[in-house]
Tab-separated table of C-alpha atoms in Angstrom:
chain	number	residue	atom	x	y	z
A	1	MET	CA	-8.799	-12.838	-5.640
A	2	ALA	CA	-12.097	-12.304	-3.831
A	3	GLN	CA	-10.811	-14.736	-1.165
A	4	GLY	CA	-8.613	-11.851	-0.023
A	5	VAL	CA	-11.457	-9.620	1.119
A	6	LYS	CA	-13.342	-12.628	2.522
A	7	ALA	CA	-10.494	-13.013	5.023
A	8	LEU	CA	-11.709	-9.778	6.651
A	9	PHE	CA	-15.446	-10.453	6.920
A	10	THR	CA	-17.667	-13.344	7.983
A	11	GLU	CA	-20.153	-12.223	5.326
A	12	THR	CA	-18.971	-10.174	2.363
A	13	LYS	CA	-21.158	-7.882	0.298
A	14	PRO	CA	-21.018	-8.681	-3.461
A	15	PHE	CA	-19.943	-5.146	-4.458
A	16	MET	CA	-16.876	-5.428	-2.210
A	17	GLU	CA	-15.876	-8.751	-3.740
A	18	ALA	CA	-16.198	-7.195	-7.209
A	19	ALA	CA	-14.070	-4.185	-6.145
A	20	TRP	CA	-11.408	-6.486	-4.669
A	21	ASP	CA	-11.285	-8.488	-7.912
A	22	LYS	CA	-10.697	-5.260	-9.857
A	23	SER	CA	-7.972	-4.109	-7.456
A	24	GLU	CA	-4.314	-5.092	-7.587
A	25	PHE	CA	-4.484	-6.696	-4.139
A	26	SER	CA	-4.196	-10.385	-3.391
A	27	GLU	CA	-4.333	-10.583	0.405
A	28	PRO	CA	-5.190	-8.036	3.112
A	29	THR	CA	-2.296	-6.164	4.748
A	30	ALA	CA	-1.287	-6.389	8.414
A	31	ILE	CA	-3.146	-3.223	9.409
A	32	GLN	CA	-6.293	-4.386	7.610
A	33	LEU	CA	-6.211	-7.809	9.294
A	34	LYS	CA	-5.821	-6.242	12.751
A	35	ALA	CA	-8.042	-3.147	12.448
A	36	VAL	CA	-11.043	-4.336	10.400
A	37	PRO	CA	-12.385	-6.879	12.969
A	38	LYS	CA	-12.123	-4.333	15.804
A	39	ILE	CA	-13.908	-1.667	13.734
A	40	LEU	CA	-16.674	-4.123	12.813
A	41	GLU	CA	-17.108	-4.897	16.535
A	42	GLY	CA	-17.832	-1.186	17.021
A	43	LYS	CA	-14.720	-0.482	19.101
A	44	ASP	CA	-12.868	2.825	19.103
A	45	VAL	CA	-9.456	2.292	17.486
A	46	ILE	CA	-6.084	4.069	17.509
A	47	ALA	CA	-3.995	2.648	14.647
A	48	GLU	CA	-0.385	3.435	13.738
A	49	SER	CA	0.934	1.890	10.535
A	50	PRO	CA	3.613	2.991	8.030
A	51	THR	CA	2.728	5.146	5.023
A	52	GLY	CA	1.713	2.967	2.095
A	53	SER	CA	0.648	-0.015	4.235
A	54	GLY	CA	-3.056	0.049	3.354
A	55	LYS	CA	-4.392	2.239	6.198
A	56	THR	CA	-7.097	3.957	4.142
A	57	LEU	CA	-8.729	0.662	3.176
A	58	ALA	CA	-8.363	-0.566	6.768
A	59	TYR	CA	-11.166	1.828	7.738
A	60	ILE	CA	-13.003	2.264	4.399
A	61	LEU	CA	-13.791	-1.446	4.006
A	62	PRO	CA	-15.488	-1.867	7.416
A	63	LEU	CA	-17.264	1.481	6.972
A	64	LEU	CA	-18.761	0.277	3.682
A	65	GLN	CA	-19.727	-3.002	5.320
A	66	LYS	CA	-21.574	-1.143	8.102
A	67	ILE	CA	-23.301	1.569	6.024
A	68	ASP	CA	-27.005	1.050	5.372
A	69	PRO	CA	-27.590	2.264	1.767
A	70	ASP	CA	-31.345	2.470	2.389
A	71	LYS	CA	-30.879	5.175	5.013
A	72	LYS	CA	-30.309	8.453	3.193
A	73	HIS	CA	-28.337	10.430	5.746
A	74	VAL	CA	-24.690	10.881	6.709
A	75	GLN	CA	-23.571	7.797	8.669
A	76	ALA	CA	-19.782	8.263	8.587
A	77	VAL	CA	-17.497	11.324	8.520
A	78	ILE	CA	-13.779	11.188	7.679
A	79	LEU	CA	-11.562	14.149	8.608
A	80	ALA	CA	-8.195	14.801	6.944
A	81	SER	CA	-5.864	17.790	7.117
A	82	SER	CA	-5.128	18.402	3.409
A	83	HIS	CA	-7.182	18.834	0.241
A	84	GLU	CA	-5.152	16.139	-1.531
A	85	LEU	CA	-5.718	13.575	1.190
A	86	VAL	CA	-9.472	14.273	1.263
A	87	MET	CA	-9.682	13.834	-2.517
A	88	GLN	CA	-7.634	10.628	-2.391
A	89	ILE	CA	-9.875	9.196	0.352
A	90	HIS	CA	-12.983	10.156	-1.616
A	91	GLN	CA	-11.653	8.454	-4.766
A	92	GLU	CA	-10.990	5.275	-2.763
A	93	ILE	CA	-14.540	5.343	-1.359
A	94	GLN	CA	-15.997	5.767	-4.845
A	95	SER	CA	-13.888	2.916	-6.241
A	96	TRP	CA	-14.823	0.490	-3.496
A	97	ALA	CA	-18.482	1.546	-3.205
A	98	ALA	CA	-19.269	1.124	-6.937
A	99	GLY	CA	-22.569	-0.702	-7.367
A	100	SER	CA	-23.411	-0.524	-3.641
A	101	GLY	CA	-25.942	2.323	-3.635
A	102	ILE	CA	-23.739	4.108	-1.086
A	103	GLY	CA	-23.154	7.785	-1.880
A	104	SER	CA	-20.235	9.939	-0.769
A	105	ALA	CA	-19.117	13.562	-0.909
A	106	SER	CA	-15.858	15.491	-0.456
A	107	LEU	CA	-16.018	18.808	1.409
A	108	ILE	CA	-12.867	20.938	1.359
A	109	GLY	CA	-12.048	24.505	2.313
A	110	GLY	CA	-11.476	26.912	-0.573
A	111	ALA	CA	-13.916	25.063	-2.845
A	112	ASN	CA	-17.250	26.559	-3.903
A	113	ILE	CA	-19.557	26.101	-0.909
A	114	LYS	CA	-22.737	26.216	-3.041
A	115	ARG	CA	-21.555	23.187	-5.004
A	116	GLN	CA	-20.836	21.393	-1.754
A	117	LEU	CA	-24.336	22.147	-0.499
A	118	GLU	CA	-25.634	20.580	-3.721
A	119	LYS	CA	-23.590	17.463	-2.913
A	120	LEU	CA	-25.196	17.287	0.534
A	121	LYS	CA	-28.670	17.593	-1.009
A	122	LYS	CA	-27.980	14.239	-2.689
A	123	ARG	CA	-27.884	12.793	0.863
A	124	PRO	CA	-24.579	10.914	0.861
A	125	GLN	CA	-23.947	8.290	3.546
A	126	ILE	CA	-20.196	9.030	3.793
A	127	VAL	CA	-18.519	12.439	3.888
A	128	ALA	CA	-14.769	13.153	3.725
A	129	GLY	CA	-13.570	16.665	4.435
A	130	THR	CA	-11.174	19.144	5.986
A	131	PRO	CA	-12.027	20.170	9.591
A	132	GLY	CA	-12.671	23.869	8.869
A	133	ARG	CA	-15.182	23.241	6.074
A	134	ILE	CA	-16.902	20.391	7.950
A	135	GLN	CA	-17.386	22.591	11.018
A	136	GLU	CA	-18.608	25.488	8.859
A	137	LEU	CA	-21.300	23.259	7.329
A	138	ILE	CA	-22.277	21.921	10.771
A	139	ASN	CA	-22.612	25.495	12.077
A	140	LYS	CA	-24.773	26.389	9.073
A	141	LYS	CA	-26.915	23.358	9.968
A	142	LYS	CA	-26.322	21.955	6.491
A	143	LEU	CA	-24.404	18.903	7.732
A	144	LYS	CA	-26.363	17.029	10.389
A	145	MET	CA	-24.218	14.932	12.704
A	146	HIS	CA	-26.803	13.385	15.032
A	147	GLU	CA	-27.061	10.200	12.953
A	148	VAL	CA	-23.313	9.786	12.345
A	149	LYS	CA	-22.244	6.389	13.675
A	150	THR	CA	-18.509	6.548	12.875
A	151	LEU	CA	-15.976	9.382	12.783
A	152	VAL	CA	-12.462	8.859	11.356
A	153	LEU	CA	-9.388	11.045	11.914
A	154	ASP	CA	-6.950	10.241	9.092
A	155	GLU	CA	-3.335	11.405	9.559
A	156	ALA	CA	-4.330	12.183	13.140
A	157	ASP	CA	-0.889	13.599	13.946
A	158	GLN	CA	-1.856	16.560	11.710
A	159	LEU	CA	-5.333	16.930	13.219
A	160	LEU	CA	-4.722	16.621	16.956
A	161	VAL	CA	-2.427	19.656	17.044
A	162	PRO	CA	-3.173	23.151	18.439
A	163	GLU	CA	-4.020	24.491	14.949
A	164	HIS	CA	-6.903	22.027	14.431
A	165	GLN	CA	-7.622	20.544	17.862
A	166	LYS	CA	-10.514	22.788	18.935
A	167	THR	CA	-12.224	22.407	15.566
A	168	VAL	CA	-11.813	18.616	15.597
A	169	GLU	CA	-13.091	18.371	19.179
A	170	ALA	CA	-16.120	20.533	18.302
A	171	ILE	CA	-16.930	18.234	15.364
A	172	ILE	CA	-16.622	15.133	17.569
A	173	LYS	CA	-18.866	16.704	20.227
A	174	SER	CA	-21.534	17.418	17.591
A	175	THR	CA	-22.105	13.656	17.252
A	176	LEU	CA	-23.969	11.428	19.707
A	177	THR	CA	-21.967	9.988	22.613
A	178	GLU	CA	-22.314	6.375	21.417
A	179	ARG	CA	-20.562	7.071	18.109
A	180	GLN	CA	-17.389	5.209	17.122
A	181	LEU	CA	-14.089	7.127	16.783
A	182	LEU	CA	-11.207	5.803	14.640
A	183	VAL	CA	-7.765	7.433	14.729
A	184	PHE	CA	-5.221	6.513	12.023
A	185	SER	CA	-1.715	7.747	11.195
A	186	ALA	CA	1.732	6.600	10.089
A	187	THR	CA	3.137	8.100	13.296
A	188	ILE	CA	1.282	8.575	16.573
A	189	SER	CA	3.260	10.318	19.290
A	190	GLU	CA	2.494	9.860	22.982
A	191	THR	CA	0.973	13.372	23.022
A	192	VAL	CA	-1.371	12.612	20.104
A	193	GLU	CA	-2.295	9.243	21.621
A	194	GLN	CA	-3.200	10.868	24.956
A	195	SER	CA	-5.222	13.597	23.203
A	196	ALA	CA	-7.095	10.938	21.228
A	197	LYS	CA	-7.800	8.764	24.280
A	198	GLN	CA	-9.486	11.702	26.034
A	199	LEU	CA	-12.031	11.750	23.209
A	200	MET	CA	-12.497	7.967	23.011
A	201	ASP	CA	-14.115	5.109	24.873
A	202	ASN	CA	-11.503	2.533	25.937
A	203	PRO	CA	-9.870	2.365	22.484
A	204	GLU	CA	-7.964	-0.577	21.025
A	205	VAL	CA	-4.408	0.537	20.195
A	206	ILE	CA	-2.883	-1.161	17.131
A	207	ARG	CA	0.714	-0.580	16.061
A	208	ILE	CA	2.145	-2.104	12.891
A	209	GLY	CA	5.944	-2.052	12.570
A	210	LYS	CA	7.945	-1.837	9.334
A	211	GLU	CA	8.965	-5.471	9.847
A	212	GLU	CA	5.306	-6.567	9.556
A	213	ILE	CA	4.863	-5.263	6.020
A	214	GLU	CA	6.598	-5.925	2.743
A	215	THR	CA	7.726	-2.596	1.368
A	216	PRO	CA	9.833	-1.869	-1.710
A	217	PRO	CA	13.528	-1.013	-1.229
A	218	VAL	CA	14.333	2.618	-0.391
A	219	ASP	CA	17.893	4.001	-0.351
A	220	HIS	CA	18.689	6.792	2.107
A	221	MET	CA	21.545	9.151	1.268
A	222	TYR	CA	22.697	12.728	1.796
A	223	LEU	CA	24.811	15.503	0.310
A	224	VAL	CA	26.516	18.243	2.344
A	225	ALA	CA	26.256	21.824	1.040
A	226	GLU	CA	26.222	25.417	2.266
A	227	PRO	CA	22.705	26.959	2.258
A	228	ARG	CA	23.559	29.198	-0.749
A	229	GLU	CA	24.784	26.129	-2.696
A	230	LYS	CA	21.594	24.077	-2.301
A	231	LEU	CA	19.963	25.375	-5.496
A	232	GLU	CA	22.961	24.368	-7.625
A	233	VAL	CA	23.220	20.970	-5.899
A	234	LEU	CA	19.519	20.397	-6.566
A	235	ARG	CA	19.915	21.399	-10.225
A	236	LYS	CA	22.891	19.025	-10.697
A	237	LEU	CA	21.010	16.255	-8.936
A	238	ILE	CA	18.010	16.573	-11.241
A	239	ARG	CA	20.058	16.941	-14.419
A	240	GLY	CA	22.445	14.111	-13.505
A	241	THR	CA	19.790	11.494	-12.704
A	242	ASP	CA	18.041	9.576	-15.464
A	243	GLU	CA	14.237	9.234	-15.346
A	244	MET	CA	13.869	11.269	-12.165
A	245	LYS	CA	10.393	12.117	-10.888
A	246	ALA	CA	11.055	13.919	-7.636
A	247	LEU	CA	9.090	15.371	-4.737
A	248	ALA	CA	11.239	17.888	-2.837
A	249	PHE	CA	10.405	19.119	0.666
A	250	GLY	CA	11.079	22.505	2.196
A	251	ASN	CA	9.967	24.101	5.454
A	252	ASP	CA	9.211	27.630	4.205
A	253	ILE	CA	6.543	28.526	1.618
A	254	GLY	CA	8.333	31.698	0.485
A	255	ASN	CA	11.634	29.903	-0.051
A	256	LEU	CA	9.958	27.167	-2.095
A	257	THR	CA	8.305	29.702	-4.402
A	258	VAL	CA	11.620	31.522	-4.998
A	259	LEU	CA	13.390	28.191	-5.553
A	260	ALA	CA	10.801	27.130	-8.145
A	261	GLU	CA	11.293	30.405	-10.055
A	262	LYS	CA	15.087	29.962	-10.065
A	263	LEU	CA	14.792	26.348	-11.246
A	264	GLU	CA	12.447	27.387	-14.057
A	265	TYR	CA	15.049	29.989	-15.109
A	266	LYS	CA	17.602	27.176	-15.279
A	267	GLY	CA	15.332	25.118	-17.523
A	268	ILE	CA	13.833	22.742	-14.939
A	269	SER	CA	10.030	22.485	-14.870
A	270	ALA	CA	9.022	22.800	-11.212
A	271	GLY	CA	5.649	23.075	-9.476
A	272	VAL	CA	4.887	24.205	-5.924
A	273	LEU	CA	2.422	22.735	-3.413
A	274	HIS	CA	1.713	24.467	-0.109
A	275	GLY	CA	-1.187	25.272	2.185
A	276	ASP	CA	-1.891	28.610	0.487
A	277	SER	CA	-2.051	27.136	-3.037
A	278	LYS	CA	-5.424	27.660	-4.711
A	279	LYS	CA	-7.409	24.540	-5.641
A	280	GLN	CA	-6.862	25.093	-9.396
A	281	GLU	CA	-3.110	25.645	-8.932
A	282	ARG	CA	-2.785	22.464	-6.883
A	283	ALA	CA	-4.705	20.438	-9.465
A	284	LYS	CA	-2.580	21.870	-12.306
A	285	THR	CA	0.653	21.009	-10.463
A	286	ILE	CA	-0.428	17.479	-9.546
A	287	ASN	CA	-1.801	16.720	-13.026
A	288	GLY	CA	1.388	18.074	-14.640
A	289	PHE	CA	3.496	15.958	-12.295
A	290	ARG	CA	1.479	12.830	-13.065
A	291	ALA	CA	1.684	13.513	-16.815
A	292	GLY	CA	5.441	14.181	-16.698
A	293	THR	CA	5.309	17.796	-17.911
A	294	ILE	CA	6.493	18.862	-14.434
A	295	GLU	CA	9.628	16.953	-13.368
A	296	LEU	CA	9.909	18.283	-9.836
A	297	VAL	CA	7.338	19.303	-7.222
A	298	LEU	CA	8.437	21.460	-4.287
A	299	ALA	CA	6.149	20.917	-1.312
A	300	THR	CA	5.595	21.615	2.362
A	301	ASP	CA	4.847	18.660	4.635
A	302	VAL	CA	1.118	19.339	5.088
A	303	ALA	CA	0.525	19.928	1.368
A	304	ALA	CA	2.113	16.581	0.459
A	305	ARG	CA	-0.123	14.531	2.744
A	306	GLY	CA	-2.406	12.402	0.606
A	307	LEU	CA	-0.342	12.652	-2.562
A	308	ASP	CA	-0.535	9.144	-3.982
A	309	ILE	CA	1.539	9.182	-7.159
A	310	LYS	CA	2.883	5.706	-7.746
A	311	ASP	CA	5.892	6.466	-9.935
A	312	ILE	CA	7.743	8.991	-7.734
A	313	THR	CA	11.394	7.928	-7.852
A	314	HIS	CA	13.034	10.369	-5.437
A	315	ILE	CA	12.233	12.261	-2.255
A	316	ILE	CA	14.567	15.224	-1.777
A	317	ASN	CA	14.874	17.021	1.556
A	318	ILE	CA	15.964	20.572	0.691
A	319	ASP	CA	15.494	21.392	4.375
A	320	LEU	CA	16.205	18.843	7.080
A	321	PRO	CA	12.930	17.496	8.545
A	322	ALA	CA	12.266	19.027	11.961
A	323	THR	CA	11.499	15.638	13.562
A	324	VAL	CA	12.092	11.959	12.907
A	325	ASP	CA	8.310	11.544	12.342
A	326	GLN	CA	8.483	14.188	9.623
A	327	TYR	CA	11.309	12.219	7.973
A	328	ILE	CA	9.127	9.063	8.075
A	329	HIS	CA	6.164	10.814	6.422
A	330	ARG	CA	8.343	12.316	3.680
A	331	ALA	CA	10.142	9.043	2.940
A	332	GLY	CA	6.792	7.218	2.970
A	333	ARG	CA	5.801	8.888	-0.302
A	334	ILE	CA	7.931	6.295	-2.138
A	335	GLY	CA	8.081	3.314	0.242
A	336	ARG	CA	4.516	2.300	-0.628
A	337	LEU	CA	2.961	-1.045	-1.424
A	338	GLY	CA	2.810	-1.703	-5.155
A	339	THR	CA	5.635	0.702	-6.044
A	340	ALA	CA	9.189	0.087	-7.175
A	341	GLY	CA	10.754	1.968	-4.243
A	342	GLY	CA	13.326	4.713	-4.806
A	343	SER	CA	15.727	7.044	-3.015
A	344	VAL	CA	15.526	9.632	-0.248
A	345	ILE	CA	18.209	12.305	-0.659
A	346	SER	CA	18.785	14.967	1.996
A	347	ILE	CA	20.724	18.117	1.073
A	348	ILE	CA	22.041	19.282	4.433
A	349	THR	CA	24.586	21.653	5.938
A	350	ALA	CA	27.606	20.256	7.791
A	351	HIS	CA	26.171	21.038	11.224
A	352	GLU	CA	22.937	19.152	10.381
A	353	GLU	CA	24.799	15.911	9.674
A	354	LYS	CA	24.732	14.827	13.323
A	355	GLN	CA	20.931	15.276	13.494
A	356	LEU	CA	20.341	13.322	10.285
A	357	ARG	CA	22.539	10.477	11.550
A	358	LYS	CA	20.480	10.483	14.764
A	359	TYR	CA	17.316	9.982	12.664
A	360	SER	CA	18.913	7.109	10.760
A	361	LYS	CA	19.899	5.428	14.026
A	362	GLU	CA	16.370	5.795	15.437
A	363	LEU	CA	14.875	4.388	12.240
A	364	ASN	CA	17.526	1.697	11.859
A	365	ILE	CA	18.274	2.667	8.248
A	366	GLU	CA	21.596	2.736	6.418
A	367	LEU	CA	22.545	6.302	5.518
A	368	ILE	CA	25.132	6.853	2.777
A	369	LYS	CA	27.069	10.084	2.277
A	370	LYS	CA	27.247	11.090	-1.389
A	371	THR	CA	28.889	13.719	-3.545
A	372	ILE	CA	28.286	14.866	-7.118
A	373	PHE	CA	31.199	14.286	-9.468
A	374	ARG	CA	30.927	15.177	-13.161
A	375	GLY	CA	27.191	15.508	-12.767
A	376	ARG	CA	26.684	12.057	-11.231
A	377	LEU	CA	26.068	10.866	-7.681
A	378	GLN	CA	28.845	8.809	-6.146
A	379	ASN	CA	29.895	7.707	-2.665
A	380	ALA	CA	31.747	10.450	-0.773
A	381	ASP	CA	34.254	8.105	0.855
């Protein structure tokens, strides 16, 4: 299997070969084959590739190749918008850096800052964090950026937005001008691309289409219901589907919390994930979901970024995604490499049907209208 990672590098470090042998991978993915050489050349890169196509490794592997373990200072910083995504990235770094002498740290908002300062005292070479906490530590002069060679924006479509843009730009400007900037996401709009290019030096733009990767089969379907009926439709859907492990998306934090309480009353174990969730609550929900004690997680879009739970069977849109990109990111939770695939079910109102069909046309996916009869899903026509 080590031949797989050798396809990416002219000279491979032994620890990376060992990590590849332990992994479930055989050959590099399309995004890895295209992005890794450019990153190793030191070029700035903008990379768009579908969720679950191996993007994280596409930048982690060349970062690990370039890090000098003998130099005990931060050499690479990875920014991500959600706690879950930061933790997932950090776990990947630890897995692939085992035996290398390369240290890493995760720095997220809401976590105990004293513990994070202790992590920095261990002088890690790679840091992954949320923008607010990273900037806070830079301002406190606890995180020194003058020796950072590479900066990564993961899920850049969530970072290069008004909410985070100034913070992200301030972090980038705290590094030296000759640093390398890597921008990755499943969807990169023209606006995000232009924002990124203003911060970069003649970047290579890489776009990987769905047709370039082998993804598991995903069925796309929908049910029509009045807003007040959605809770009952959701309950029937969960109770009428065998072995369901579902991630359900809503647009409003308050509505999700109320919905979870009503589902619990009806005997369905539901957890909630949103931006205001405390670290312990998030961990409890995710661990319960992984263990199967929670059968449904209700989440907002930002909170679900970085969730990498391999056996999710269904994505349920309680609220119609606001954009086609949002639909892609939600559906991407199950259409990942190494998974069995699954179903995306949208519970929509009659007047939203036209918009959903527009998404399906843009994405070139077959969309099937369903109804629930005697507790089971069946075709509406």
